[in-house]
Coordinates of C-alpha atoms and ligand atoms in Angstrom, one line a residue:
M1 CA 143.0 227.4 95.1
A2 CA 142.6 224.7 97.8
S3 CA 141.3 221.3 96.9
L4 CA 139.1 219.0 99.0
F5 CA 142.2 217.0 99.9
D6 CA 144.3 219.9 101.3
P7 CA 144.6 220.3 105.1
L8 CA 142.5 222.9 106.9
Q9 CA 142.8 224.6 110.2
L10 CA 139.6 225.3 112.1
G11 CA 140.7 227.2 115.2
A12 CA 142.5 224.6 117.4
L13 CA 141.6 221.7 115.1
D14 CA 144.0 220.6 112.3
L15 CA 142.1 218.7 109.6
P16 CA 143.9 216.5 107.1
N17 CA 141.3 217.2 104.4
R18 CA 138.4 219.5 103.8
I19 CA 135.7 216.9 103.6
A20 CA 133.5 217.1 106.8
M21 CA 130.8 214.7 107.8
A22 CA 127.6 216.9 108.3
P23 CA 125.6 216.3 111.5
L24 CA 123.1 213.4 111.1
T25 CA 120.5 212.4 113.6
R26 CA 120.4 208.6 113.5
A27 CA 118.3 207.8 116.6
R28 CA 120.4 204.9 117.9
A29 CA 120.9 206.0 121.6
N30 CA 118.7 204.7 124.4
R31 CA 115.7 206.5 126.0
E32 CA 118.1 208.1 128.5
A33 CA 119.9 209.6 125.6
V34 CA 123.1 207.6 126.2
P35 CA 125.3 206.6 123.3
N36 CA 126.7 203.1 122.9
E37 CA 129.2 200.8 121.2
L38 CA 127.1 200.6 118.0
I39 CA 127.2 204.4 117.7
A40 CA 131.0 204.3 118.3
A41 CA 131.4 201.7 115.5
Y42 CA 129.4 203.9 113.1
Y43 CA 131.5 207.0 113.7
A44 CA 134.8 205.1 113.7
Q45 CA 133.9 203.8 110.2
R46 CA 133.7 207.4 109.0
S47 CA 136.8 208.7 110.7
A48 CA 138.7 209.5 107.4
A49 CA 136.5 212.6 107.3
G50 CA 138.6 215.7 107.9
L51 CA 136.1 216.4 110.6
I52 CA 133.0 214.5 112.0
I53 CA 130.3 216.8 113.3
S54 CA 128.2 214.6 115.6
E55 CA 124.5 214.1 115.3
A56 CA 122.5 216.8 117.1
T57 CA 122.9 216.2 120.9
G58 CA 120.6 217.6 123.5
I59 CA 121.9 220.0 126.1
S60 CA 119.0 219.3 128.5
R61 CA 115.9 217.2 128.8
E62 CA 113.9 220.3 128.1
G63 CA 115.8 220.8 124.8
L64 CA 115.7 217.2 123.5
G65 CA 112.6 216.1 121.6
W66 CA 113.9 213.4 119.2
P67 CA 113.3 209.8 120.2
N68 CA 116.6 208.0 120.8
A69 CA 118.8 211.0 120.1
P70 CA 121.7 211.4 122.4
G71 CA 122.4 214.1 125.1
L72 CA 125.3 215.7 127.0
W73 CA 123.8 216.8 130.2
N74 CA 124.7 214.0 132.6
E75 CA 127.5 211.7 133.6
D76 CA 126.1 208.6 131.9
Q77 CA 125.9 210.4 128.6
V78 CA 129.5 211.7 129.0
E79 CA 130.6 208.1 129.7
G80 CA 128.7 206.8 126.7
W81 CA 130.3 209.5 124.4
K82 CA 133.8 208.6 125.7
T83 CA 133.3 205.2 123.9
V84 CA 132.5 207.1 120.7
T85 CA 135.3 209.7 120.8
N86 CA 137.9 207.0 121.8
A87 CA 136.9 204.9 118.8
V88 CA 137.1 207.9 116.4
H89 CA 140.5 209.0 117.8
H90 CA 141.8 205.4 117.7
A91 CA 140.8 205.3 114.0
G92 CA 142.7 208.6 113.4
G93 CA 139.7 210.9 113.2
R94 CA 138.4 214.1 114.8
I95 CA 134.9 214.7 116.1
V96 CA 133.0 217.7 117.5
A97 CA 129.6 217.6 119.3
Q98 CA 126.7 219.4 117.8
L99 CA 124.9 221.0 120.7
W100 CA 121.1 221.2 120.4
H101 CA 118.1 222.8 122.1
M102 CA 115.0 222.1 120.0
G103 CA 112.9 224.9 121.5
R104 CA 109.3 224.7 120.3
L105 CA 110.0 221.4 118.5
V106 CA 110.1 219.3 121.6
H107 CA 106.8 217.5 122.4
P108 CA 105.9 217.3 126.1
D109 CA 105.7 213.5 125.8
L110 CA 109.5 213.4 125.7
G111 CA 109.5 214.5 129.3
G112 CA 110.7 218.1 129.1
G113 CA 107.3 219.8 130.0
Q114 CA 105.7 222.5 127.9
P115 CA 108.0 223.4 125.0
V116 CA 109.8 226.8 125.1
S117 CA 110.8 229.3 122.4
S118 CA 111.6 232.9 121.8
S119 CA 107.9 233.6 121.5
A120 CA 104.6 231.8 122.2
T121 CA 104.3 230.0 118.9
K122 CA 103.4 226.6 117.6
A123 CA 105.5 224.9 114.9
P124 CA 103.7 223.5 111.8
D125 CA 103.4 219.8 111.1
F126 CA 104.2 217.0 113.6
A127 CA 106.5 216.3 116.4
H128 CA 108.4 213.0 116.8
T129 CA 107.5 211.0 119.9
Y130 CA 107.9 207.4 121.1
E131 CA 104.3 206.8 120.1
G132 CA 104.7 208.2 116.6
K133 CA 104.0 211.7 115.2
K134 CA 101.8 214.1 117.2
P135 CA 100.9 217.7 116.6
Y136 CA 103.2 220.2 118.1
E137 CA 102.1 222.1 121.2
T138 CA 102.2 225.9 121.7
A139 CA 105.5 227.0 123.2
R140 CA 105.9 229.2 126.3
A141 CA 107.9 232.4 125.6
L142 CA 111.2 232.3 127.5
T143 CA 111.7 234.8 130.4
Y144 CA 115.0 236.6 130.9
D145 CA 115.8 234.1 133.7
D146 CA 115.0 231.1 131.5
I147 CA 117.3 232.5 128.8
Q148 CA 120.2 232.8 131.3
R149 CA 119.5 229.3 132.5
I150 CA 119.6 227.9 129.0
V151 CA 122.8 229.7 128.1
G152 CA 124.2 228.0 131.2
D153 CA 123.0 224.7 129.9
Y154 CA 124.9 225.2 126.7
A155 CA 128.1 226.0 128.7
T156 CA 127.7 222.9 130.8
A157 CA 127.1 220.7 127.8
A158 CA 130.2 222.2 126.1
R159 CA 132.2 221.4 129.3
N160 CA 130.7 217.9 129.2
A161 CA 131.7 217.5 125.5
I162 CA 135.3 218.2 126.3
A163 CA 135.2 215.8 129.3
A164 CA 133.7 213.2 127.0
G165 CA 136.7 213.5 124.7
F166 CA 135.3 215.6 121.8
D167 CA 137.7 217.9 120.0
G168 CA 135.3 220.8 120.1
I169 CA 131.6 221.7 119.6
Q170 CA 129.3 223.1 117.0
I171 CA 126.3 225.1 118.1
H172 CA 123.2 224.0 116.2
G173 CA 121.9 227.3 114.9
A174 CA 120.1 225.8 111.9
N175 CA 116.9 224.0 110.9
G176 CA 114.3 225.9 112.9
Y177 CA 115.6 224.9 116.4
L178 CA 116.0 227.3 119.4
V179 CA 118.9 229.5 118.2
D180 CA 117.2 229.8 114.8
Q181 CA 113.9 230.5 116.6
F182 CA 115.6 233.6 118.0
L183 CA 117.5 234.6 114.9
R184 CA 114.9 234.6 112.2
N185 CA 111.9 236.9 112.4
G186 CA 109.5 234.2 111.2
A187 CA 109.5 232.8 114.7
N188 CA 110.8 235.6 117.0
F189 CA 108.1 238.2 117.9
R190 CA 109.6 239.5 121.1
T191 CA 109.7 243.2 121.9
D192 CA 112.5 243.0 124.5
Q193 CA 116.2 243.0 124.1
Y194 CA 116.0 239.5 122.4
G195 CA 113.7 240.5 119.6
C196 CA 112.6 242.9 116.9
S197 CA 115.9 244.4 115.6
I198 CA 118.6 242.2 114.0
E199 CA 120.9 243.3 116.8
N200 CA 118.5 242.0 119.4
R201 CA 117.7 238.8 117.5
L202 CA 121.5 238.0 117.5
R203 CA 121.7 238.4 121.3
F204 CA 120.8 234.8 122.3
M205 CA 123.2 233.3 119.8
T206 CA 125.9 235.8 121.0
E207 CA 125.4 234.9 124.7
V208 CA 125.5 231.2 123.9
L209 CA 128.8 231.6 121.9
Q210 CA 130.3 233.7 124.6
A211 CA 129.3 231.2 127.3
V212 CA 130.7 228.2 125.5
G213 CA 133.8 230.1 124.4
A214 CA 134.5 231.0 128.1
E215 CA 134.0 227.4 129.1
I216 CA 136.2 225.6 126.5
G217 CA 137.9 228.3 124.5
I218 CA 136.4 229.9 121.4
D219 CA 139.1 228.1 119.2
R220 CA 137.1 224.9 119.8
V221 CA 133.7 226.4 118.8
G222 CA 131.8 226.4 115.5
I223 CA 128.2 227.1 114.5
R224 CA 125.8 226.0 111.9
F225 CA 123.0 227.8 110.1
S226 CA 120.4 227.1 107.4
P227 CA 120.1 230.7 106.1
N228 CA 118.3 230.4 102.8
I229 CA 115.6 227.8 103.4
L230 CA 112.3 227.7 105.3
V231 CA 112.8 224.9 107.9
Q232 CA 110.2 223.7 110.4
G233 CA 108.3 227.0 110.1
V234 CA 111.3 229.2 110.5
E235 CA 112.6 231.7 107.9
D236 CA 113.6 235.3 107.7
S237 CA 112.2 238.2 105.7
D238 CA 115.7 239.5 104.8
P239 CA 118.2 236.7 105.1
I240 CA 121.1 238.6 103.5
K241 CA 120.8 241.5 105.9
L242 CA 120.5 239.1 108.8
F243 CA 123.4 236.9 107.9
K244 CA 125.7 239.8 107.1
A245 CA 125.1 240.9 110.7
V246 CA 125.7 237.3 111.8
A247 CA 129.1 237.3 109.9
E248 CA 130.1 240.5 111.6
K249 CA 129.2 239.1 115.0
L250 CA 131.1 235.9 114.4
E251 CA 134.1 238.0 113.4
D252 CA 133.9 240.1 116.6
L253 CA 133.6 236.9 118.7
Q254 CA 136.4 235.2 116.8
V255 CA 134.4 232.1 116.1
P256 CA 136.8 230.1 113.9
W257 CA 134.4 228.3 111.7
V258 CA 130.8 228.3 110.4
E259 CA 128.9 225.6 108.5
L260 CA 126.1 226.7 106.2
R261 CA 123.4 224.4 105.0
E262 CA 123.0 226.5 102.0
A263 CA 120.7 224.9 99.5
H264 CA 120.8 225.5 95.8
Q265 CA 117.9 223.3 94.9
P266 CA 114.5 222.6 96.6
T267 CA 114.9 220.5 99.7
S268 CA 113.4 217.1 100.2
A269 CA 110.8 218.8 102.4
G270 CA 109.9 221.0 99.4
S271 CA 111.4 224.3 100.6
I272 CA 112.5 226.5 97.8
P273 CA 115.9 228.2 98.6
T274 CA 116.3 232.0 98.4
E275 CA 119.6 233.6 97.3
P276 CA 122.7 232.1 99.0
V277 CA 124.1 234.3 101.8
S278 CA 127.7 233.0 101.8
P279 CA 128.9 235.4 99.1
F280 CA 127.7 238.3 101.4
M281 CA 129.2 236.7 104.5
R282 CA 132.6 235.9 103.0
P283 CA 134.0 239.5 102.9
L284 CA 132.9 240.2 106.4
Y285 CA 134.2 237.1 108.1
S286 CA 137.8 235.9 108.2
G287 CA 137.0 232.4 109.8
K288 CA 136.5 229.3 107.7
I289 CA 133.3 228.6 105.9
L290 CA 132.1 225.0 105.3
L291 CA 129.2 224.7 102.8
N292 CA 126.7 221.9 102.7
S293 CA 123.8 220.4 100.9
D294 CA 123.4 218.2 97.9
Y295 CA 127.1 217.9 96.9
D296 CA 128.9 215.1 95.2
G297 CA 132.6 215.1 94.3
P298 CA 132.5 217.2 91.2
S299 CA 130.0 219.8 92.5
A300 CA 132.0 220.1 95.7
S301 CA 135.3 220.8 93.8
A302 CA 133.5 223.3 91.6
R303 CA 132.1 225.1 94.7
M304 CA 135.6 225.2 96.3
A305 CA 137.0 226.7 93.1
E306 CA 134.6 229.7 93.4
G307 CA 136.7 230.7 96.5
I308 CA 133.9 231.1 99.1
A309 CA 134.0 227.6 100.7
D310 CA 137.1 226.5 102.7
G311 CA 135.5 223.0 102.9
I312 CA 132.4 221.0 102.1
S313 CA 130.3 218.9 104.5
F314 CA 128.4 215.9 103.2
G315 CA 125.4 214.4 105.0
R316 CA 123.5 211.7 103.2
P317 CA 126.6 210.5 101.2
F318 CA 128.3 209.7 104.5
I319 CA 125.4 207.5 105.6
S320 CA 125.8 205.1 102.8
N321 CA 129.5 205.5 101.9
P322 CA 131.6 205.1 105.1
D323 CA 134.7 205.4 102.8
L324 CA 133.4 208.6 101.2
V325 CA 136.8 210.4 101.3
H326 CA 138.4 207.5 99.4
R327 CA 135.6 207.4 96.9
L328 CA 135.8 211.1 96.2
A329 CA 139.6 210.8 95.9
I330 CA 139.4 208.2 93.1
G331 CA 136.1 209.4 91.6
A332 CA 134.3 206.2 92.4
P333 CA 130.5 206.0 92.3
L334 CA 128.6 206.7 95.5
T335 CA 126.1 204.2 97.0
E336 CA 122.5 205.5 97.6
G337 CA 121.3 205.4 101.1
D338 CA 118.1 203.6 102.2
T339 CA 115.9 206.3 103.8
S340 CA 113.8 203.8 105.6
T341 CA 116.7 203.1 108.0
F342 CA 117.8 206.7 108.6
Y343 CA 116.1 206.8 112.0
S344 CA 115.0 203.2 112.4
G345 CA 117.4 202.1 115.2
G346 CA 119.7 199.1 115.2
A347 CA 122.6 198.1 113.0
D348 CA 120.7 197.7 109.7
G349 CA 121.4 200.6 107.4
Y350 CA 123.8 202.0 110.0
V351 CA 127.1 200.1 110.2
D352 CA 126.5 197.6 107.4
Y353 CA 127.2 199.8 104.3
P354 CA 130.3 198.2 102.7
T355 CA 133.5 200.1 101.8
L356 CA 134.8 199.6 98.2
E357 CA 137.6 197.5 99.7
A358 CA 135.1 195.2 101.5
R359 CA 133.1 194.8 98.4
A360 CA 136.1 193.8 96.3
A361 CA 137.2 191.2 98.9
Ligands
FMN401 C1 118.9 211.5 108.4 C2 119.3 212.9 108.5 C3 119.6 213.4 109.8 C4 119.9 214.8 109.9 N1 120.3 215.2 111.2 C5 120.8 216.5 111.3 C6 121.2 216.9 112.6 O1 121.2 216.2 113.6 N2 121.7 218.2 112.7 C7 121.7 219.1 111.6 O2 122.1 220.2 111.7 N3 121.3 218.6 110.4 C8 120.8 217.4 110.2 N4 120.5 216.9 109.0 C9 120.8 217.8 107.8 C10 122.1 217.4 107.2 O3 123.2 217.7 108.0 C11 122.4 218.0 105.8 O4 122.3 219.4 106.0 C12 121.4 217.6 104.8 O5 121.3 216.2 104.7 C13 121.8 218.1 103.4 O6 123.1 217.7 103.1 P1 123.4 216.4 102.1 O7 122.8 216.8 100.8 O8 124.9 216.3 102.0 O9 122.8 215.2 102.7 C14 120.0 215.6 108.8 C15 119.7 215.1 107.6 C16 119.4 213.8 107.4 C17 119.1 213.2 106.0

């Protein structure tokens, strides 16, 4: 049975260990969605991770609705990301870009116009804007031509990611964003070839994966889902059936890895998880499965021992423990993060969490 500290191959990527840094939006880019030296320093500090999955990164102005989140649709953003990928590689790490279209969760104040989605729906709760939280607006249902355009935007962003020095990409298929708004029937009410049956609801994801695979090679592509929790108004009436079909599709497309945010306890947003889908996906999918959510060292090792997970991704623990891999290796206690600085901008609570070594000095 593999341990967290064994190497792992994810398609074209060779990881020295099975501890991934989960994607974490930290809102430190500028308003033009361009990353900077501070972001480079943050990721470089965490480059002992087997793999860093970047914070969610917009594929277009239309698709990006989080203040100060980064993008990958123009030259300035590619140049900004080069600073980050160089710093990570220089420190011995590997980093993939999480590609993001937020769909109905983009507020028009962010400059992308009326939000779009699989169907004309409105998300619950509030959108993030530069003026604080505002109610979501009703999305426009995407036309066939819109869908083809957005699939093209994913392919362009994937090409830009490679130009920016990323080692690959992860499609953000989780957390109630656009791919999820097509997949799960709590948000997709279409009656055309993109809705209704499971086969149809998988079509958008499939076209995106085919397009990015054709652009950069499928061996550099992964995808993330949040299959067993209600997130931002999106869930499914039969997650096991849906994600068995997803597993078969990923197998057909030869997508080398998938990351599941598969909760086993209520989330901080109060969502109660349903039955995990990974035991049902495992026999249908020969690629690698990373599991995420609420792990520490002992629970991650215990999960690995069950034989479903090939690796574990850690989100919040990586925020406050830049030397997380070392701490897990020696069983050292983990520092709690300060939630007030998760999205606050600036260096505080971002690049100033000390390593054990720095604390001892
Ligand atoms: C501050 C913060 C930002 C996050 N940003 C993203 C993101 O950009 N993309 C994503 O897929 N998930 C995002 N998540 C979810 C995490 O990747 C992860 O699934 C979640 O924190 C649970 O894992 P953990 O218990 O190891 O933290 C975010 C979570 C937090 C706390």
